[in-house]
Amino acid sequence: MSPADSASALPASDDQPVPRPLGPDSQTWADFGSLMFHLMLPQAFVLQVAHPTIDAGVGQHSVYKTDPWGRIQRSHQMLWPVVYARPETAIRKGVALRAYHRAIKGVDRHGRPYHALEPEAYGWVHMTGFDATVRMHALFGTALSDDARREAFQEWRRMGLILGLREQDLPATEADYWAHLHQMIDERLSFGDVACDLLDVRAFSHYPRPPGSRIPKPLWRLLLKAVAPAVRRMVVGTAHPRFRGRFQLRWTRWDAAWFAVYVRALRLILRLLPDRWRYIPQARAAMLDARQNPDAYLWERDLVKRQGGAVPRVLPSSLKGHC
């Protein structure tokens, strides 16, 4: 399928009905905006850019080197509302995010044309999310039960549809998912320039200061040089073991010991944090809004009423303590 064909398959197309958004009662709401999930994002980005198309697109179109803080902010503004927003807004944001990728195209360093909406490449970015969720719970919390994994997987598929992926572009079962993920790592990914940059301690030590920071530049450089090795260990340690092995990422006994202490410390810190501090501001604001305006998060409420179903008036108990 050509990029032009793949770009036309928006969620609201006639042959693919608009999927049900992920609401406050979903497992995704409890995970996606958490600090735990954000600890997994750097390794997910490395995994994503190891796809040749994404490596080319990020290398040519992204400002991850010159404006990393702005890139992070824009990602939050574009992707997180697909989860943490009222239903109609979430659907619109999913369509807008896909439309944004229409312009990301070009020719890679091997002279091959690429497009960000190639089904494999666009789908691969989403593929890394479920893996990150499962391993996040195992590393920093409690491993998901079989029922919780099934729920998380189905919600992951639903989010893919919201982002414009088609049913045939998503694994139908969790077993299919892991088989495809492993095949991609083993056979399709490569370690390109962007992945090298992201794991280069020297590159990280030259990150610009956050906007508005009053830290003197010399002190900022010293801080970066001090923490850069730890950041690399965190990224490599949280990376999928199969990926780490395939590309022989440096991982010494000292690195493994450091990472074990890091995980234990974070587990303790996360247990002690109040619930509302475990989430980014966007997630906290949406959870508060859902508590105050529960009807605004209903989907197909008219159908529910016509069928005589009860319209929920309160958030599920699993979210009551999060705000």
CSV table of C-alpha atoms in Angstrom, one decimal:
chain,number,residue,atom,x,y,z
A,1,MET,CA,0.0,0.0,0.0
A,2,SER,CA,1.3,3.4,-0.9
A,3,PRO,CA,1.6,6.3,1.7
A,4,ALA,CA,-1.2,8.1,-0.1
A,5,ASP,CA,-3.5,5.1,0.4
A,6,SER,CA,-2.6,4.7,4.0
A,7,ALA,CA,-3.1,8.4,4.7
A,8,SER,CA,-6.7,8.3,3.6
A,9,ALA,CA,-7.8,5.8,6.3
A,10,LEU,CA,-8.9,8.2,9.0
A,11,PRO,CA,-11.0,7.1,12.0
A,12,ALA,CA,-14.1,8.7,10.7
A,13,SER,CA,-14.1,7.1,7.3
A,14,ASP,CA,-17.2,5.3,6.0
A,15,ASP,CA,-15.7,1.8,6.2
A,16,GLN,CA,-14.3,2.3,9.7
A,17,PRO,CA,-16.7,3.6,12.3
A,18,VAL,CA,-15.5,6.1,14.9
A,19,PRO,CA,-14.1,4.0,17.8
A,20,ARG,CA,-15.3,4.5,21.4
A,21,PRO,CA,-12.9,6.8,23.2
A,22,LEU,CA,-11.0,5.8,26.3
A,23,GLY,CA,-12.8,7.2,29.3
A,24,PRO,CA,-12.2,7.7,33.0
A,25,ASP,CA,-13.1,4.1,33.7
A,26,SER,CA,-10.3,2.7,31.5
A,27,GLN,CA,-7.0,1.2,32.5
A,28,THR,CA,-5.3,3.6,30.1
A,29,TRP,CA,-6.5,6.6,32.1
A,30,ALA,CA,-4.7,5.1,35.1
A,31,ASP,CA,-1.5,4.5,33.2
A,32,PHE,CA,-0.9,6.9,30.3
A,33,GLY,CA,-0.4,10.1,32.3
A,34,SER,CA,1.4,8.5,35.2
A,35,LEU,CA,5.0,9.2,36.2
A,36,MET,CA,5.7,5.5,35.9
A,37,PHE,CA,4.7,5.6,32.2
A,38,HIS,CA,6.9,8.7,31.6
A,39,LEU,CA,9.9,6.8,32.9
A,40,MET,CA,9.4,4.3,30.1
A,41,LEU,CA,9.0,6.9,27.3
A,42,PRO,CA,12.7,7.5,26.6
A,43,GLN,CA,13.3,3.8,25.8
A,44,ALA,CA,10.1,3.7,23.7
A,45,PHE,CA,11.4,6.7,21.6
A,46,VAL,CA,14.7,4.8,21.0
A,47,LEU,CA,12.7,1.7,19.9
A,48,GLN,CA,10.6,3.8,17.6
A,49,VAL,CA,13.4,5.6,15.9
A,50,ALA,CA,15.1,2.3,15.2
A,51,HIS,CA,12.6,1.9,12.4
A,52,PRO,CA,14.2,3.2,9.2
A,53,THR,CA,11.3,5.3,8.2
A,54,ILE,CA,11.0,7.0,11.6
A,55,ASP,CA,14.8,7.5,11.8
A,56,ALA,CA,14.6,9.4,8.5
A,57,GLY,CA,11.5,11.4,9.5
A,58,VAL,CA,12.8,12.4,12.9
A,59,GLY,CA,16.3,13.1,11.6
A,60,GLN,CA,15.0,15.4,8.9
A,61,HIS,CA,11.9,16.9,10.4
A,62,SER,CA,12.3,16.9,14.2
A,63,VAL,CA,14.1,19.4,16.5
A,64,TYR,CA,15.0,16.8,19.1
A,65,LYS,CA,18.5,18.1,19.2
A,66,THR,CA,18.0,21.9,19.2
A,67,ASP,CA,14.7,22.1,21.0
A,68,PRO,CA,14.1,18.9,23.0
A,69,TRP,CA,11.9,20.6,25.6
A,70,GLY,CA,9.7,22.1,22.9
A,71,ARG,CA,9.4,18.7,21.3
A,72,ILE,CA,8.3,17.1,24.5
A,73,GLN,CA,5.7,19.9,25.1
A,74,ARG,CA,4.3,19.6,21.6
A,75,SER,CA,4.0,15.8,22.0
A,76,HIS,CA,2.0,16.2,25.2
A,77,GLN,CA,-0.2,18.8,23.6
A,78,MET,CA,-0.9,16.5,20.6
A,79,LEU,CA,-1.0,12.9,21.9
A,80,TRP,CA,-2.1,13.1,25.6
A,81,PRO,CA,-5.5,14.7,24.8
A,82,VAL,CA,-6.3,11.6,22.7
A,83,VAL,CA,-6.7,10.0,26.2
A,84,TYR,CA,-7.3,12.8,28.6
A,85,ALA,CA,-10.1,14.7,27.0
A,86,ARG,CA,-13.9,14.6,26.6
A,87,PRO,CA,-15.0,12.0,24.0
A,88,GLU,CA,-15.5,14.4,21.0
A,89,THR,CA,-12.3,16.2,21.7
A,90,ALA,CA,-10.4,12.9,22.0
A,91,ILE,CA,-11.6,11.8,18.6
A,92,ARG,CA,-10.8,15.1,17.0
A,93,LYS,CA,-7.3,15.0,18.5
A,94,GLY,CA,-6.7,11.5,17.1
A,95,VAL,CA,-7.7,12.7,13.6
A,96,ALA,CA,-5.5,15.9,13.9
A,97,LEU,CA,-2.5,13.8,15.0
A,98,ARG,CA,-2.7,11.6,12.0
A,99,ALA,CA,-3.2,14.6,9.7
A,100,TYR,CA,-0.1,16.2,11.2
A,101,HIS,CA,2.0,13.2,10.0
A,102,ARG,CA,0.8,13.7,6.4
A,103,ALA,CA,3.5,16.3,5.8
A,104,ILE,CA,6.4,14.2,7.2
A,105,LYS,CA,7.9,12.6,4.1
A,106,GLY,CA,11.0,12.8,2.1
A,107,VAL,CA,14.0,10.8,0.9
A,108,ASP,CA,16.3,8.9,3.3
A,109,ARG,CA,20.1,8.8,3.2
A,110,HIS,CA,19.9,5.7,1.0
A,111,GLY,CA,17.8,7.5,-1.6
A,112,ARG,CA,14.6,5.7,-0.7
A,113,PRO,CA,11.3,7.7,-0.4
A,114,TYR,CA,9.5,7.5,2.9
A,115,HIS,CA,6.3,8.7,4.5
A,116,ALA,CA,5.4,8.8,8.2
A,117,LEU,CA,2.0,7.3,7.4
A,118,GLU,CA,3.4,4.1,5.9
A,119,PRO,CA,1.3,1.5,7.7
A,120,GLU,CA,4.2,-0.4,9.2
A,121,ALA,CA,6.0,2.7,10.4
A,122,TYR,CA,2.9,4.5,11.8
A,123,GLY,CA,1.8,1.3,13.4
A,124,TRP,CA,5.2,0.7,14.9
A,125,VAL,CA,5.1,3.9,17.0
A,126,HIS,CA,1.9,2.7,18.5
A,127,MET,CA,3.3,-0.9,18.9
A,128,THR,CA,5.8,0.3,21.5
A,129,GLY,CA,3.1,1.6,23.8
A,130,PHE,CA,1.6,-1.7,25.0
A,131,ASP,CA,5.1,-3.2,25.6
A,132,ALA,CA,6.0,-0.1,27.7
A,133,THR,CA,2.8,-0.5,29.7
A,134,VAL,CA,3.3,-4.1,30.5
A,135,ARG,CA,7.0,-3.8,31.5
A,136,MET,CA,6.3,-0.5,33.4
A,137,HIS,CA,4.0,-2.4,35.8
A,138,ALA,CA,6.5,-5.2,36.2
A,139,LEU,CA,9.4,-2.9,36.8
A,140,PHE,CA,8.0,-0.1,39.0
A,141,GLY,CA,4.8,-1.5,40.4
A,142,THR,CA,3.0,-4.9,40.3
A,143,ALA,CA,2.9,-7.1,37.2
A,144,LEU,CA,-0.5,-7.0,35.6
A,145,SER,CA,-2.8,-9.8,36.1
A,146,ASP,CA,-4.1,-11.8,33.1
A,147,ASP,CA,-7.4,-9.9,33.2
A,148,ALA,CA,-5.7,-6.6,33.5
A,149,ARG,CA,-3.4,-7.4,30.6
A,150,ARG,CA,-6.4,-8.4,28.4
A,151,GLU,CA,-8.1,-5.1,29.3
A,152,ALA,CA,-4.9,-3.1,28.6
A,153,PHE,CA,-4.4,-4.8,25.3
A,154,GLN,CA,-8.0,-4.2,24.1
A,155,GLU,CA,-7.7,-0.6,25.1
A,156,TRP,CA,-4.4,-0.3,23.3
A,157,ARG,CA,-6.1,-1.6,20.1
A,158,ARG,CA,-8.9,0.9,20.6
A,159,MET,CA,-6.5,3.8,20.9
A,160,GLY,CA,-4.8,2.6,17.7
A,161,LEU,CA,-8.1,2.9,15.9
A,162,ILE,CA,-8.6,6.4,17.3
A,163,LEU,CA,-5.2,7.3,15.9
A,164,GLY,CA,-6.2,6.2,12.5
A,165,LEU,CA,-4.8,2.7,12.3
A,166,ARG,CA,-7.1,0.1,10.6
A,167,GLU,CA,-8.2,-3.2,12.1
A,168,GLN,CA,-5.9,-5.1,9.7
A,169,ASP,CA,-2.9,-3.0,10.9
A,170,LEU,CA,-3.4,-4.1,14.5
A,171,PRO,CA,-2.6,-7.5,16.0
A,172,ALA,CA,-5.8,-9.3,16.8
A,173,THR,CA,-4.5,-11.1,19.9
A,174,GLU,CA,-1.8,-10.5,22.5
A,175,ALA,CA,0.1,-13.5,21.2
A,176,ASP,CA,0.0,-12.0,17.7
A,177,TYR,CA,1.3,-8.7,19.2
A,178,TRP,CA,4.3,-10.2,20.9
A,179,ALA,CA,5.2,-12.3,17.8
A,180,HIS,CA,5.1,-9.2,15.6
A,181,LEU,CA,7.0,-7.1,18.1
A,182,HIS,CA,9.8,-9.7,18.3
A,183,GLN,CA,9.9,-10.1,14.6
A,184,MET,CA,10.2,-6.3,14.1
A,185,ILE,CA,13.1,-6.2,16.6
A,186,ASP,CA,14.9,-9.2,15.1
A,187,GLU,CA,14.4,-8.5,11.4
A,188,ARG,CA,13.2,-4.9,10.6
A,189,LEU,CA,14.8,-2.5,13.0
A,190,SER,CA,18.3,-0.9,12.6
A,191,PHE,CA,20.4,1.3,14.7
A,192,GLY,CA,20.4,4.6,12.9
A,193,ASP,CA,21.7,8.1,13.5
A,194,VAL,CA,18.9,9.2,15.7
A,195,ALA,CA,19.1,6.2,18.0
A,196,CYS,CA,22.8,6.7,18.3
A,197,ASP,CA,22.2,10.4,19.3
A,198,LEU,CA,19.7,9.4,21.9
A,199,LEU,CA,22.0,7.0,23.6
A,200,ASP,CA,25.2,9.1,23.3
A,201,VAL,CA,26.2,10.5,26.7
A,202,ARG,CA,28.1,13.3,25.0
A,203,ALA,CA,25.1,14.4,23.0
A,204,PHE,CA,22.9,14.4,26.2
A,205,SER,CA,25.5,16.5,28.0
A,206,HIS,CA,24.9,19.3,25.5
A,207,TYR,CA,21.1,19.5,26.0
A,208,PRO,CA,19.9,23.2,26.2
A,209,ARG,CA,18.5,24.5,29.4
A,210,PRO,CA,14.7,24.3,29.9
A,211,PRO,CA,12.9,27.4,28.8
A,212,GLY,CA,12.8,30.0,31.5
A,213,SER,CA,15.5,28.3,33.5
A,214,ARG,CA,17.7,30.6,35.7
A,215,ILE,CA,20.4,28.0,36.2
A,216,PRO,CA,23.7,29.5,35.0
A,217,LYS,CA,25.0,27.9,31.8
A,218,PRO,CA,28.3,26.6,33.4
A,219,LEU,CA,26.4,25.0,36.2
A,220,TRP,CA,23.9,23.5,33.8
A,221,ARG,CA,26.7,21.9,31.8
A,222,LEU,CA,28.2,20.4,35.0
A,223,LEU,CA,24.9,19.0,36.0
A,224,LEU,CA,24.3,17.4,32.7
A,225,LYS,CA,27.8,15.8,32.6
A,226,ALA,CA,27.1,14.4,36.1
A,227,VAL,CA,23.7,12.9,35.3
A,228,ALA,CA,24.3,11.9,31.7
A,229,PRO,CA,25.7,8.4,32.5
A,230,ALA,CA,22.8,7.7,34.9
A,231,VAL,CA,20.2,8.8,32.2
A,232,ARG,CA,21.8,6.4,29.7
A,233,ARG,CA,21.6,3.5,32.2
A,234,MET,CA,18.0,4.3,32.9
A,235,VAL,CA,17.1,4.3,29.1
A,236,VAL,CA,19.1,1.1,28.3
A,237,GLY,CA,17.9,-0.6,31.5
A,238,THR,CA,14.2,0.0,30.7
A,239,ALA,CA,14.6,-1.0,27.1
A,240,HIS,CA,13.2,-4.3,25.8
A,241,PRO,CA,15.9,-7.0,26.6
A,242,ARG,CA,15.5,-8.4,23.1
A,243,PHE,CA,16.3,-4.9,21.6
A,244,ARG,CA,19.2,-4.4,24.0
A,245,GLY,CA,20.7,-7.8,23.0
A,246,ARG,CA,20.1,-7.4,19.2
A,247,PHE,CA,22.1,-4.2,19.0
A,248,GLN,CA,24.6,-5.2,21.7
A,249,LEU,CA,24.0,-2.0,23.8
A,250,ARG,CA,26.7,-1.7,26.4
A,251,TRP,CA,25.4,-3.1,29.7
A,252,THR,CA,28.0,-4.0,32.3
A,253,ARG,CA,27.6,-5.7,35.7
A,254,TRP,CA,28.0,-2.2,37.2
A,255,ASP,CA,25.2,-0.9,35.0
A,256,ALA,CA,22.9,-3.8,36.0
A,257,ALA,CA,23.7,-3.3,39.7
A,258,TRP,CA,23.0,0.5,39.4
A,259,PHE,CA,19.7,-0.1,37.6
A,260,ALA,CA,18.6,-2.6,40.3
A,261,VAL,CA,19.1,0.1,43.0
A,262,TYR,CA,17.4,2.7,40.8
A,263,VAL,CA,14.3,0.5,40.4
A,264,ARG,CA,14.1,-0.3,44.1
A,265,ALA,CA,14.4,3.4,45.0
A,266,LEU,CA,11.7,4.4,42.5
A,267,ARG,CA,9.4,1.7,43.7
A,268,LEU,CA,9.7,3.2,47.2
A,269,ILE,CA,9.3,6.8,46.1
A,270,LEU,CA,6.2,6.0,44.0
A,271,ARG,CA,4.6,4.1,46.9
A,272,LEU,CA,5.1,7.1,49.2
A,273,LEU,CA,3.8,9.7,46.7
A,274,PRO,CA,0.2,10.9,47.1
A,275,ASP,CA,-2.0,9.7,44.3
A,276,ARG,CA,-2.4,13.1,42.7
A,277,TRP,CA,1.3,13.6,42.5
A,278,ARG,CA,1.8,10.4,40.5
A,279,TYR,CA,0.2,12.1,37.4
A,280,ILE,CA,1.2,14.8,35.0
A,281,PRO,CA,-0.9,18.0,35.1
A,282,GLN,CA,-2.9,17.1,32.0
A,283,ALA,CA,-4.0,13.8,33.5
A,284,ARG,CA,-4.9,15.4,36.9
A,285,ALA,CA,-6.9,18.1,35.2
A,286,ALA,CA,-8.9,15.6,33.2
A,287,MET,CA,-9.5,13.3,36.2
A,288,LEU,CA,-10.8,16.3,38.1
A,289,ASP,CA,-13.0,17.4,35.2
A,290,ALA,CA,-14.4,13.8,35.0
A,291,ARG,CA,-15.3,13.9,38.6
A,292,GLN,CA,-17.1,17.2,38.4
A,293,ASN,CA,-18.7,16.6,35.0
A,294,PRO,CA,-19.3,12.8,34.6
A,295,ASP,CA,-22.0,13.1,32.0
A,296,ALA,CA,-19.5,14.9,29.7
A,297,TYR,CA,-17.5,11.7,29.4
A,298,LEU,CA,-20.4,9.4,28.4
A,299,TRP,CA,-20.2,8.0,24.9
A,300,GLU,CA,-23.3,7.3,22.8
A,301,ARG,CA,-25.4,8.3,25.8
A,302,ASP,CA,-28.6,8.6,23.8
A,303,LEU,CA,-28.2,5.0,22.7
A,304,VAL,CA,-27.8,3.9,26.3
A,305,LYS,CA,-30.9,5.8,27.4
A,306,ARG,CA,-33.0,4.4,24.5
A,307,GLN,CA,-32.0,0.9,25.5
A,308,GLY,CA,-33.1,1.6,29.1
A,309,GLY,CA,-29.6,1.4,30.5
A,310,ALA,CA,-28.5,3.3,33.6
A,311,VAL,CA,-26.4,6.4,32.9
A,312,PRO,CA,-23.5,6.4,35.4
A,313,ARG,CA,-23.3,9.5,37.5
A,314,VAL,CA,-20.0,9.0,39.4
A,315,LEU,CA,-16.5,8.0,38.5
A,316,PRO,CA,-15.6,4.3,39.2
A,317,SER,CA,-14.0,3.8,42.6
A,318,SER,CA,-10.6,3.0,41.0
A,319,LEU,CA,-10.2,6.7,40.1
A,320,LYS,CA,-11.8,8.5,43.1
A,321,GLY,CA,-8.5,8.8,44.9
A,322,HIS,CA,-6.5,10.1,41.9
A,323,CYS,CA,-7.5,13.7,42.1
